[in-house]
CSV table of N, CA and C in Angstrom, one decimal:
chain,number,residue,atom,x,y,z
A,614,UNK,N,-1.1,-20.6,-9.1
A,614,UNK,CA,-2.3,-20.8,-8.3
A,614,UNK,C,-2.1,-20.2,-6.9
A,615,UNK,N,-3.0,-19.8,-6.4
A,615,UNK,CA,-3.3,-18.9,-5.0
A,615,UNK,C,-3.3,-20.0,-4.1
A,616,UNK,N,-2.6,-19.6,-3.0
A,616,UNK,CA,-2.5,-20.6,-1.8
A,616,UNK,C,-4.1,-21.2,-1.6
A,617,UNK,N,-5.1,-20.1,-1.6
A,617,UNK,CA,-6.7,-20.4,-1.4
A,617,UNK,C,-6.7,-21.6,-2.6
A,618,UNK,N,-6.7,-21.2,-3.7
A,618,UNK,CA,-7.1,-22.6,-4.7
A,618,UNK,C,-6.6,-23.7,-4.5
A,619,UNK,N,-5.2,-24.0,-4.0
A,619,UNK,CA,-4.5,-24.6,-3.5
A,619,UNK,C,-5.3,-25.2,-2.2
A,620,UNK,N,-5.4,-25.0,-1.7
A,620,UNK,CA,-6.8,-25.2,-0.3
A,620,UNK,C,-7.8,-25.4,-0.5
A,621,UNK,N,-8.6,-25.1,-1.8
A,621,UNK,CA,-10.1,-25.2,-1.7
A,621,UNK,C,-10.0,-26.8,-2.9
A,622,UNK,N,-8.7,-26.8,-3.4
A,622,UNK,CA,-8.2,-28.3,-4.7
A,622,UNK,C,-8.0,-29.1,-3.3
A,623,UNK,N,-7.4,-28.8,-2.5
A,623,UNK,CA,-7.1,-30.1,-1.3
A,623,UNK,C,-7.9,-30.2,-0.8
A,624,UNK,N,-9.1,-29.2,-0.3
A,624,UNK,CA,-10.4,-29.9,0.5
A,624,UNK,C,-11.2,-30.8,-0.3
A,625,UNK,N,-11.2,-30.3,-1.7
A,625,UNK,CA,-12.0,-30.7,-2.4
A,625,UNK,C,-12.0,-32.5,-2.7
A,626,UNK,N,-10.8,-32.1,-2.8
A,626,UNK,CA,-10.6,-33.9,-2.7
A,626,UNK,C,-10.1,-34.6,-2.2
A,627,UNK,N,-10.0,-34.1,-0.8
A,627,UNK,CA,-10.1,-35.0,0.1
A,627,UNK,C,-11.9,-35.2,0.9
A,628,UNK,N,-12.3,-34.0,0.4
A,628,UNK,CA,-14.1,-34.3,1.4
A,628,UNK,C,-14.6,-35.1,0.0
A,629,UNK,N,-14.4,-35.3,-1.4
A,629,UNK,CA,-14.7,-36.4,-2.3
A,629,UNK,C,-14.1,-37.6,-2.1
A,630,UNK,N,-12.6,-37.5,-1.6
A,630,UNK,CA,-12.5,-39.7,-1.5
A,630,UNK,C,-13.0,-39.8,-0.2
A,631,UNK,N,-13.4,-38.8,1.1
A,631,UNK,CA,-13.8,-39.3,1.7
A,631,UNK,C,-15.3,-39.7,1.9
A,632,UNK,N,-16.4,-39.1,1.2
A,632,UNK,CA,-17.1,-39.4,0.6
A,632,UNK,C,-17.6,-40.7,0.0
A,633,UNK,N,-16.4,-41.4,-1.0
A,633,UNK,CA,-16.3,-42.0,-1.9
A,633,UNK,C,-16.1,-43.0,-0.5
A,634,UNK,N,-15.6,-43.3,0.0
A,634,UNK,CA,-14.9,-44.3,1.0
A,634,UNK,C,-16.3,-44.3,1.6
A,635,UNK,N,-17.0,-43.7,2.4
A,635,UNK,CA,-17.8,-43.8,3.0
A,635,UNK,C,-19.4,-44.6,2.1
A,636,UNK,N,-19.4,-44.5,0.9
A,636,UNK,CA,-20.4,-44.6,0.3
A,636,UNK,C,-19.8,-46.3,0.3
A,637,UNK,N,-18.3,-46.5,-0.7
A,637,UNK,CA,-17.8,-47.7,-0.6
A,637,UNK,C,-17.5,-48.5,0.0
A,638,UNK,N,-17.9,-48.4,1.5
A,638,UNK,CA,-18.2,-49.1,3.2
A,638,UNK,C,-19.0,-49.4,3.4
A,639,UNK,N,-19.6,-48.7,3.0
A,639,UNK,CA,-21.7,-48.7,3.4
A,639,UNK,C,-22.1,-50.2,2.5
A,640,UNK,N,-21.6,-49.5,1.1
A,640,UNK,CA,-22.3,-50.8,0.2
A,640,UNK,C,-21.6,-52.1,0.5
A,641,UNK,N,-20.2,-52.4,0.9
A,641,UNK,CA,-19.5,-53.5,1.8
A,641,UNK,C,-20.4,-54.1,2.7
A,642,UNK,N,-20.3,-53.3,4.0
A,642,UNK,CA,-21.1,-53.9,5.2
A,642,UNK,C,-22.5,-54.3,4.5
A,643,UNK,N,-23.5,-53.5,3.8
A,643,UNK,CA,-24.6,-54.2,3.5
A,643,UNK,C,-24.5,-55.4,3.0
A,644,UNK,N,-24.1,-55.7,1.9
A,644,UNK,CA,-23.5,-56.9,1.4
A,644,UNK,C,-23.0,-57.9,2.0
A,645,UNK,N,-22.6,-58.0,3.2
A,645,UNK,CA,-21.7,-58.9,3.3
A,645,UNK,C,-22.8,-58.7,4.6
A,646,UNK,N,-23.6,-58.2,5.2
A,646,UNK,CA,-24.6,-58.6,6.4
A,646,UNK,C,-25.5,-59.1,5.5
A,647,UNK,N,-25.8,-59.1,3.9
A,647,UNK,CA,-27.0,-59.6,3.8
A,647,UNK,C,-26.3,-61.3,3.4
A,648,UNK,N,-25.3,-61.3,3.6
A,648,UNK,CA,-24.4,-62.8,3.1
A,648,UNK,C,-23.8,-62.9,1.7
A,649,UNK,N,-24.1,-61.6,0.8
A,649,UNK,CA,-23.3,-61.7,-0.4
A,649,UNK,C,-21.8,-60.9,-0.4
A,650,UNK,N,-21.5,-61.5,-1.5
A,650,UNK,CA,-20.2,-60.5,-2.5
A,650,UNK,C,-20.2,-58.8,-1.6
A,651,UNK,N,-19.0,-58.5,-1.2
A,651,UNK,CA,-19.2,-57.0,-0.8
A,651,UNK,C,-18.8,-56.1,-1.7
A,652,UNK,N,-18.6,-57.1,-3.2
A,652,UNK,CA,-19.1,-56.0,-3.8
A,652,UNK,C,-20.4,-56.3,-5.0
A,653,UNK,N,-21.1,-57.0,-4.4
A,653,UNK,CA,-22.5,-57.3,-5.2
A,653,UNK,C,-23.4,-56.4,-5.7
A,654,UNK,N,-23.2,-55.2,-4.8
A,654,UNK,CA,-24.4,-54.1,-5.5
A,654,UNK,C,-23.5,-53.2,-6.4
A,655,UNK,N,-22.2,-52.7,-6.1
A,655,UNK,CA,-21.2,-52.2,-6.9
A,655,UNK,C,-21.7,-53.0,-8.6
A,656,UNK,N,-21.7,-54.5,-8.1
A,656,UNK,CA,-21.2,-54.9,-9.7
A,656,UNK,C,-22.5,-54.9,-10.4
A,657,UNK,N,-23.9,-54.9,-9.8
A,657,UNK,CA,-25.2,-55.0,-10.3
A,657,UNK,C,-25.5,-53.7,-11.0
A,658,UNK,N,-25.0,-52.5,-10.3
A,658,UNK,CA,-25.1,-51.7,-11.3
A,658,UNK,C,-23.9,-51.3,-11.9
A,659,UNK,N,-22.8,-51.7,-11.7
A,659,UNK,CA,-21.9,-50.7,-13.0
A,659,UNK,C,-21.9,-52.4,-14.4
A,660,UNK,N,-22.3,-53.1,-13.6
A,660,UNK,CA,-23.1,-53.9,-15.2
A,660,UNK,C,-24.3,-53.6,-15.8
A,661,UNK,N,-25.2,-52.9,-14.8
A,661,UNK,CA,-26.3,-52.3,-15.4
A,661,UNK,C,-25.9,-51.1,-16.5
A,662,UNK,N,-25.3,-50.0,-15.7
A,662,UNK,CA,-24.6,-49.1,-16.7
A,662,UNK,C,-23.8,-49.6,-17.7
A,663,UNK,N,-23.0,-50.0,-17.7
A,663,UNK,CA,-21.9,-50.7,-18.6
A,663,UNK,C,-22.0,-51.9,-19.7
A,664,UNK,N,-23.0,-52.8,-19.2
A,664,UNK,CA,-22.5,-53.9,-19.6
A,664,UNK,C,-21.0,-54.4,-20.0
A,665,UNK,N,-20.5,-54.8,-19.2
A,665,UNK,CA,-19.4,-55.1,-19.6
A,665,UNK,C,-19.0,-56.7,-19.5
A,666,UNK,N,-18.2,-57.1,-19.9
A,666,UNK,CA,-18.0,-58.8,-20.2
A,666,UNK,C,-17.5,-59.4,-19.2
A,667,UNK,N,-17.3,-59.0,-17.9
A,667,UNK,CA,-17.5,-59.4,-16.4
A,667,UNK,C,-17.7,-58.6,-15.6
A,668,UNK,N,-18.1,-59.6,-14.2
A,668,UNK,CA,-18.4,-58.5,-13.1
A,668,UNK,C,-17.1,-58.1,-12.6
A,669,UNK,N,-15.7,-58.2,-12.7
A,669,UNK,CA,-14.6,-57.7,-12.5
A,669,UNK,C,-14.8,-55.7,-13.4
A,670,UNK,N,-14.8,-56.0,-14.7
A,670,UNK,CA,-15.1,-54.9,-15.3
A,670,UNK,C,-16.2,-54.2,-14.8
A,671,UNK,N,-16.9,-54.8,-14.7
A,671,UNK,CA,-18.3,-53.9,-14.0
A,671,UNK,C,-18.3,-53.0,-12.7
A,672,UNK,N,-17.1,-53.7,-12.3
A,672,UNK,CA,-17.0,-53.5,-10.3
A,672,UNK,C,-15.7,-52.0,-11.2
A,673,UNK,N,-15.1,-52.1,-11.5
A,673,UNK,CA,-13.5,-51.1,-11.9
A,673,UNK,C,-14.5,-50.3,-12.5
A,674,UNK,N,-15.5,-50.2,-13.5
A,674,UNK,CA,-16.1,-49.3,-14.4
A,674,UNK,C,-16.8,-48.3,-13.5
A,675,UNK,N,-17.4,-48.8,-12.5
A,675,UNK,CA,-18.7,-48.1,-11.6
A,675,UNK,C,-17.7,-47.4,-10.5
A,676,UNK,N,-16.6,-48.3,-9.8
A,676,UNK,CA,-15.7,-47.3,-9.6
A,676,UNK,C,-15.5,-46.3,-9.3
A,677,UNK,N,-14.9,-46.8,-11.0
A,677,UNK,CA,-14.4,-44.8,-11.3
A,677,UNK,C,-14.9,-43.8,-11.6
A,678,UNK,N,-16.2,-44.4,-12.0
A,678,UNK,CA,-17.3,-43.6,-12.5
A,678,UNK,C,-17.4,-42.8,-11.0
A,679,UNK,N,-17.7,-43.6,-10.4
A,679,UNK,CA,-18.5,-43.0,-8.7
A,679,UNK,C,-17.3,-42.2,-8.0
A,680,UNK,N,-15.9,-42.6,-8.1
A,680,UNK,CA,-15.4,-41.6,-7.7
A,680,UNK,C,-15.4,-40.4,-8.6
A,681,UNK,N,-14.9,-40.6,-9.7
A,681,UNK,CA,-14.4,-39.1,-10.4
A,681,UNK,C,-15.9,-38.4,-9.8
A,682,UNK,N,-17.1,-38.9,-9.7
A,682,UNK,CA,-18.2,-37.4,-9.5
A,682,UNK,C,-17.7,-37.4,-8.1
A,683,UNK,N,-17.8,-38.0,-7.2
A,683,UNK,CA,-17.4,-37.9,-6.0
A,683,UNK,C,-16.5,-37.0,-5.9
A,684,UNK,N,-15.4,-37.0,-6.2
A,684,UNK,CA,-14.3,-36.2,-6.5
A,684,UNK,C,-14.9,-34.9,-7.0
A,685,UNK,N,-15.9,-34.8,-7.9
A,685,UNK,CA,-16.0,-33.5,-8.4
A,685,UNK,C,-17.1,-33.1,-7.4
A,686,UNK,N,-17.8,-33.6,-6.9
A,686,UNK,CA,-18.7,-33.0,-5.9
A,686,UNK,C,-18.0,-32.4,-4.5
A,687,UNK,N,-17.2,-33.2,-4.4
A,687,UNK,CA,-16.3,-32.5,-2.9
A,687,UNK,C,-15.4,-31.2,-3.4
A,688,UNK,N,-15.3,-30.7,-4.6
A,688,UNK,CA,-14.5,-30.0,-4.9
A,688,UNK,C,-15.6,-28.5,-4.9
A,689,UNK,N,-16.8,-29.0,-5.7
A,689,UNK,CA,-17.3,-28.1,-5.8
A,689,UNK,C,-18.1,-28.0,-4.4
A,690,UNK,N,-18.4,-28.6,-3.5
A,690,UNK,CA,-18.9,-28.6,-2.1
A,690,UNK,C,-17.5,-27.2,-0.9
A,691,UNK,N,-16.3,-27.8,-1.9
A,691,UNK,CA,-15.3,-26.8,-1.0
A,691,UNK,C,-15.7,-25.6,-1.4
A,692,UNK,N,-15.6,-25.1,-3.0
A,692,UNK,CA,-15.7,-24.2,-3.2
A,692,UNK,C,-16.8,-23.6,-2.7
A,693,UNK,N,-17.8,-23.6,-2.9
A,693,UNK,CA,-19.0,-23.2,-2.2
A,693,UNK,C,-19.1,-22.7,-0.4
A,694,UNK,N,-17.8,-23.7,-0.1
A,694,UNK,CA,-18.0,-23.3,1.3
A,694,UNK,C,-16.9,-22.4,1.3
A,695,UNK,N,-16.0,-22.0,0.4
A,695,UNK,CA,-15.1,-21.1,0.3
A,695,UNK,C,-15.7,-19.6,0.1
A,696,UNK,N,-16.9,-19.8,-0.6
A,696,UNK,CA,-17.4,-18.7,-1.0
A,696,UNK,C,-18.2,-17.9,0.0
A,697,UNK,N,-18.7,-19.0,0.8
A,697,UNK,CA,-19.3,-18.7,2.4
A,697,UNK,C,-18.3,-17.8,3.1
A,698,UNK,N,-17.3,-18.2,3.0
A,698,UNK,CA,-16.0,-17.7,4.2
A,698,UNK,C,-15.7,-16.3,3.1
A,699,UNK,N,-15.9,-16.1,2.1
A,699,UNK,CA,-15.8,-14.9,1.5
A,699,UNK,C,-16.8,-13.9,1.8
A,700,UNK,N,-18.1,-14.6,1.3
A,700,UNK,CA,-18.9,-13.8,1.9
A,700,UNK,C,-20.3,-14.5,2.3
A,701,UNK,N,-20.2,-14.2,4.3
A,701,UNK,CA,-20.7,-15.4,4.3
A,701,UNK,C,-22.2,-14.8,4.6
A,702,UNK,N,-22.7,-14.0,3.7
A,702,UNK,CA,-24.0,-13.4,3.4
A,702,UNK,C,-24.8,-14.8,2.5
A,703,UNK,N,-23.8,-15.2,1.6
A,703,UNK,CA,-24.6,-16.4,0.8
A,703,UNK,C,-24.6,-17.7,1.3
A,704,UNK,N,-24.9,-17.3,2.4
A,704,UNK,CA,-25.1,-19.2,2.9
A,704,UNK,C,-26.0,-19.7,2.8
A,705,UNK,N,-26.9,-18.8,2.9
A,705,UNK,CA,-28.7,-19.7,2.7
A,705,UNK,C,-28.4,-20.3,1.3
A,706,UNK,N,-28.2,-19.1,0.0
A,706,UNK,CA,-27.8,-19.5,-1.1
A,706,UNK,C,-27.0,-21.4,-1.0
A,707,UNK,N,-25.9,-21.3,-0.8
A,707,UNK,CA,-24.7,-22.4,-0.4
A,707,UNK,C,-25.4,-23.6,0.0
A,708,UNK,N,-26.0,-23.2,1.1
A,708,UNK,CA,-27.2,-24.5,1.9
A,708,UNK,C,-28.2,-25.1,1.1
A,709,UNK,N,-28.6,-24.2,0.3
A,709,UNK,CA,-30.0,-24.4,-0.8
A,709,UNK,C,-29.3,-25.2,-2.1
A,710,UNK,N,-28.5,-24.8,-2.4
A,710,UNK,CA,-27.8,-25.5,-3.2
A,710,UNK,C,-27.2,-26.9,-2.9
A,711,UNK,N,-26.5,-27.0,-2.3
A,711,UNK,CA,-25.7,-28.1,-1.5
A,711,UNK,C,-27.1,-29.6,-1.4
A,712,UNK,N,-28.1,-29.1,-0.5
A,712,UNK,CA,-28.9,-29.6,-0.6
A,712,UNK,C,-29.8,-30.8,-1.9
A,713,UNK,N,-30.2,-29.5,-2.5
A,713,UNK,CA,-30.3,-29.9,-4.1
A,713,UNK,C,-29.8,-30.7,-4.8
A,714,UNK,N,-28.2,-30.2,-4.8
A,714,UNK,CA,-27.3,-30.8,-5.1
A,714,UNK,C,-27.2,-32.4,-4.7
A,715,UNK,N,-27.7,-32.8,-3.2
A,715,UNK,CA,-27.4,-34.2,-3.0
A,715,UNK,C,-29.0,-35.0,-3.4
A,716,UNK,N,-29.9,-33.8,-3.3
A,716,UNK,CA,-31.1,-34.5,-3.7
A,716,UNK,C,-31.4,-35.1,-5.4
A,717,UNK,N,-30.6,-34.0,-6.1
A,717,UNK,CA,-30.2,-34.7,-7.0
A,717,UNK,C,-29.6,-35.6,-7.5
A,718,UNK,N,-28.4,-35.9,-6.9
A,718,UNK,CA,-27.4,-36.9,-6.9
A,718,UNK,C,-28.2,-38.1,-6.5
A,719,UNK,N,-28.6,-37.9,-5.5
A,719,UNK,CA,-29.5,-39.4,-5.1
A,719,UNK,C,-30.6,-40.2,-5.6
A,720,UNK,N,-31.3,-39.1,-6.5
A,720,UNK,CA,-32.4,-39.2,-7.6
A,720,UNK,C,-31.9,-39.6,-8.7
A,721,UNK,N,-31.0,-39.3,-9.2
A,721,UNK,CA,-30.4,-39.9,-9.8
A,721,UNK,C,-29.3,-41.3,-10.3
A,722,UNK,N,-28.9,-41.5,-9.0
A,722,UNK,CA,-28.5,-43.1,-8.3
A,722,UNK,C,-29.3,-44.0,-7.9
A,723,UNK,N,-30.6,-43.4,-7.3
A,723,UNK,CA,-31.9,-44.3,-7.1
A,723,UNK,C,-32.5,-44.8,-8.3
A,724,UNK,N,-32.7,-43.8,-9.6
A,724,UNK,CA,-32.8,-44.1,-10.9
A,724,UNK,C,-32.4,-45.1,-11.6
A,725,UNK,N,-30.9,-44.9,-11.7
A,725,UNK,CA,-30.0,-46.0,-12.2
A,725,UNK,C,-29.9,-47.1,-12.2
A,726,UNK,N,-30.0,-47.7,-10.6
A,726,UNK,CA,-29.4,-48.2,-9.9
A,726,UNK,C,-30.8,-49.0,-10.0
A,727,UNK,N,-32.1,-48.4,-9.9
A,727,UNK,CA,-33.4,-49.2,-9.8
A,727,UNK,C,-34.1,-49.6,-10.7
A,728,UNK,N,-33.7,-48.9,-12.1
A,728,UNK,CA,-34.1,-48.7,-13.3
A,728,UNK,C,-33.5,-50.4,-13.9
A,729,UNK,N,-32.6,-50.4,-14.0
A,729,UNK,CA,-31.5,-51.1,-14.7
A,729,UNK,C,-30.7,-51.9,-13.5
A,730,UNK,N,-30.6,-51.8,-12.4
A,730,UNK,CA,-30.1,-53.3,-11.7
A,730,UNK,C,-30.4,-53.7,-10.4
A,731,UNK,N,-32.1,-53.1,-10.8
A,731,UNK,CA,-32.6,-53.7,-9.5
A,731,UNK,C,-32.4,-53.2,-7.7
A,732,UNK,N,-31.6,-52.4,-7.8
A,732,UNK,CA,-31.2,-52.2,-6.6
A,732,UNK,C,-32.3,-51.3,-6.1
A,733,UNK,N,-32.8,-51.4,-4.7
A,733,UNK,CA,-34.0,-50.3,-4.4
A,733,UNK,C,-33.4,-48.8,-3.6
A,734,UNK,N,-33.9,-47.5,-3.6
A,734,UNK,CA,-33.9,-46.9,-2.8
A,734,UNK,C,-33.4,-47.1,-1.4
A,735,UNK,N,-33.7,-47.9,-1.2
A,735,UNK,CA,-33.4,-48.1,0.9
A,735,UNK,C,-32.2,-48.5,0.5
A,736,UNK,N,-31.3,-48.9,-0.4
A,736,UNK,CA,-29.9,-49.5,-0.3
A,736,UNK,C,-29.0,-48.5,-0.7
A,737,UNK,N,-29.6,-47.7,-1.9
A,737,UNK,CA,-29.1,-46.4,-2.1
A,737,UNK,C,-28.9,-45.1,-1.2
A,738,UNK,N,-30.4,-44.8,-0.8
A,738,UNK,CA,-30.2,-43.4,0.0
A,738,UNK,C,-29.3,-42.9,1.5
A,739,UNK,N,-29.4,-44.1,2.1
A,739,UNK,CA,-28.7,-44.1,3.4
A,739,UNK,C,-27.0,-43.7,3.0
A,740,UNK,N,-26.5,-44.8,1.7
A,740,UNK,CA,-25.1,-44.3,1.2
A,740,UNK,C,-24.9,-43.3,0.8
A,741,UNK,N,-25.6,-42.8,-0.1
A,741,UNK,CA,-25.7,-41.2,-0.3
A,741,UNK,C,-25.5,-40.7,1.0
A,742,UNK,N,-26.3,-40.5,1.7
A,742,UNK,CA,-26.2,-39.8,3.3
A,742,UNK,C,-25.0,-39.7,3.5
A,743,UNK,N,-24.3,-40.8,4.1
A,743,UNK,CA,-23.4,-41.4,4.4
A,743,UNK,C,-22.0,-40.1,4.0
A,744,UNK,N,-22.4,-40.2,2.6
A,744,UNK,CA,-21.7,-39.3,1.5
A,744,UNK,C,-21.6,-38.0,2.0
A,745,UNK,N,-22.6,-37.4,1.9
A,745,UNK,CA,-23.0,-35.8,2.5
A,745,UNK,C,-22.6,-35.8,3.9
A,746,UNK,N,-23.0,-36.6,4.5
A,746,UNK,CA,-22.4,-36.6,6.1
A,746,UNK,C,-20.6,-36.4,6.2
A,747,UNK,N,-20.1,-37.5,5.3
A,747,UNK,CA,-18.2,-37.0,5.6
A,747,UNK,C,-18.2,-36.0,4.7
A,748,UNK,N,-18.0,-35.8,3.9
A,748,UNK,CA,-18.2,-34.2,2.9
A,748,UNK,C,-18.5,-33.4,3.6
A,749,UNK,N,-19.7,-33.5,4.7
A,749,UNK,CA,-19.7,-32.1,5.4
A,749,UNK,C,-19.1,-32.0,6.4
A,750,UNK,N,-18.9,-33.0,7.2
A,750,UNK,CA,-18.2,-33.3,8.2
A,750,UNK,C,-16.5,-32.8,8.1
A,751,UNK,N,-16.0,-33.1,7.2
A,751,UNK,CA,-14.6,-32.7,6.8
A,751,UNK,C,-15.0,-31.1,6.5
A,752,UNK,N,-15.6,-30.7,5.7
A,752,UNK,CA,-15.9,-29.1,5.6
A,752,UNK,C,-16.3,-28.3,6.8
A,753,UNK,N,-16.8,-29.1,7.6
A,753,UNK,CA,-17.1,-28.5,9.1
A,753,UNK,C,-16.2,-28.5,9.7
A,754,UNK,N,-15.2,-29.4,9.5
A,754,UNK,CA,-13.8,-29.7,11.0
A,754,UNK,C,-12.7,-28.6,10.1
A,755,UNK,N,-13.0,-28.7,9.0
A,755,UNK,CA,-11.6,-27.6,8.1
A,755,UNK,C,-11.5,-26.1,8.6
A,756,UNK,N,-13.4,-25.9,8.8
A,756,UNK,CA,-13.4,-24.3,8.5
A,756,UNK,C,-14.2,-24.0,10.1
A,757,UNK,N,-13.3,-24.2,11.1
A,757,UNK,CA,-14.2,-24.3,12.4
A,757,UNK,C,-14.7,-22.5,12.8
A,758,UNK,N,-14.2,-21.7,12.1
A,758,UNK,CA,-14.7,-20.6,12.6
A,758,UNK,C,-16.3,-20.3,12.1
A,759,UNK,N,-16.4,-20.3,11.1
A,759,UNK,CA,-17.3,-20.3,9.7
A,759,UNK,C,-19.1,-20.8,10.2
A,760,UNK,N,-19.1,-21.2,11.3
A,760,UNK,CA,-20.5,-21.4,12.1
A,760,UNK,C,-20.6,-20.1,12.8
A,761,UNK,N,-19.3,-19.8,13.3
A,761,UNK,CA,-19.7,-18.5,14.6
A,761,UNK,C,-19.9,-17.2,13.6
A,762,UNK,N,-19.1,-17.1,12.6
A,762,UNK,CA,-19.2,-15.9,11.6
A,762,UNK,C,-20.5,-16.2,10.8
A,763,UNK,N,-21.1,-17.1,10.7
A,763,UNK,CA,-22.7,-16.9,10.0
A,763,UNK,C,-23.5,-16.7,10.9
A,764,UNK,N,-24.0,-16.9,12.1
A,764,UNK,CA,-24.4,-16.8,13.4
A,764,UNK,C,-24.4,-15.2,13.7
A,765,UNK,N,-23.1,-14.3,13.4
A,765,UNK,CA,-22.8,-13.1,14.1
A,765,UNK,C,-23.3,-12.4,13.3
A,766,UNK,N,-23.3,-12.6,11.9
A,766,UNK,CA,-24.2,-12.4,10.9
A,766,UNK,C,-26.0,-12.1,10.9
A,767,UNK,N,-26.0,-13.6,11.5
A,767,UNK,CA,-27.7,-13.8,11.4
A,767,UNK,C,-28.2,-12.9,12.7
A,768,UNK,N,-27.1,-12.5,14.0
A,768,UNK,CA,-27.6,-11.7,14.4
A,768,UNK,C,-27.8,-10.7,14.1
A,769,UNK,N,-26.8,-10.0,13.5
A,769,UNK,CA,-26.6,-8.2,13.1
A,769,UNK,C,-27.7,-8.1,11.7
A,770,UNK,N,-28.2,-9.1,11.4
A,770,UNK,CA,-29.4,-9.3,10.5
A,770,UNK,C,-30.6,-8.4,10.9
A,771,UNK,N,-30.7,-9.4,11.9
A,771,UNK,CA,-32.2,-8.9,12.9
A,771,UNK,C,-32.2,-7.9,14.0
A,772,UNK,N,-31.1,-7.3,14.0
A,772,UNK,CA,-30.9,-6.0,15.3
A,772,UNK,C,-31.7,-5.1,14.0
A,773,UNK,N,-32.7,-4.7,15.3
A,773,UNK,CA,-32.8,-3.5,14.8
A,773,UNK,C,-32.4,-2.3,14.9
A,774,UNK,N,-32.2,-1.2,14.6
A,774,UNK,CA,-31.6,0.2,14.3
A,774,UNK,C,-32.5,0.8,15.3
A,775,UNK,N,-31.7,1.3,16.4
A,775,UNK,CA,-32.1,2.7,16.8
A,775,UNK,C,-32.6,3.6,16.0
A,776,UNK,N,-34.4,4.4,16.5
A,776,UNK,CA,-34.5,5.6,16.1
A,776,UNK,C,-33.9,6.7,16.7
């Protein structure tokens, strides 16, 4: 493996558990400000998904579930930002994607989560955020040059050429 893969495997998963921690705080403090279990929404849906024969299993099942994509999202979030720093002509691309990327994820958690255990949107989407916010946040503090070189970019974009 190339030092870079080596780099883009360590951001990766570290901007996914931090992610994962962040989403797994969020649902905590709600929980326990609305006076329940901090982990009540955790176990509402990964018993929705799972059914499993307690809320112990339900709470471990949803989990892991939520990290391993977590994990896989901060991986592929590095890479993408790797690809910027290669060539960082595809950022609009990167951004447009990335985006998507969380709008789907959250359409998809809002689904689940609302479909099958009740849980609404307003309890979901702010965690998501939450999500995207340290994932990018760690991708922003890793790669501090990577704003001025898209910038120097988007100028030499719009200069125009001497006739």
């Amino acid at each position: 493996m190339k030092q870079t893969r080596l780099d883009v495997l360590k951001q990766g998963l570290v901007c996914g558990s931090l992610g994962y921690l962040a989403v797994s705080l969020y649902y905590a403090v709600v929980n326990v400000v609305a006076g329940r279990s901090p982990f009540d929404t955790v176990a509402a849906i990964g018993q929705a998904m799972f059914q499993p024969a307690n809320a112990t299993a339900a709470i471990i099942a949803y989990n892991g579930v939520h990290l391993v994509i977590l994990l896989l999202l901060g991986l592929l979030a590095a890479w993408l930002v790797y690809r910027v720093e290669l060539q960082p002509a595809v950022w609009h691309a990167v951004l447009f994607a990335l985006i998507a990327l969380f709008l789907f994820a959250s359409s998809a958690v809002a689904f689940v989560a609302g479909r099958y255990a009740q849980v609404g949107p307003a309890i979901i989407l702010p965690g998501n955020l939450l999500a995207a916010l340290a994932i990018g946040g760690y991708l922003g503090w890793s790669h501090p040059g990577l704003e001025h070189r898209i910038e120097l970019l988007s100028d030499t974009e719009t200069m125009e050429v001497p006739a």
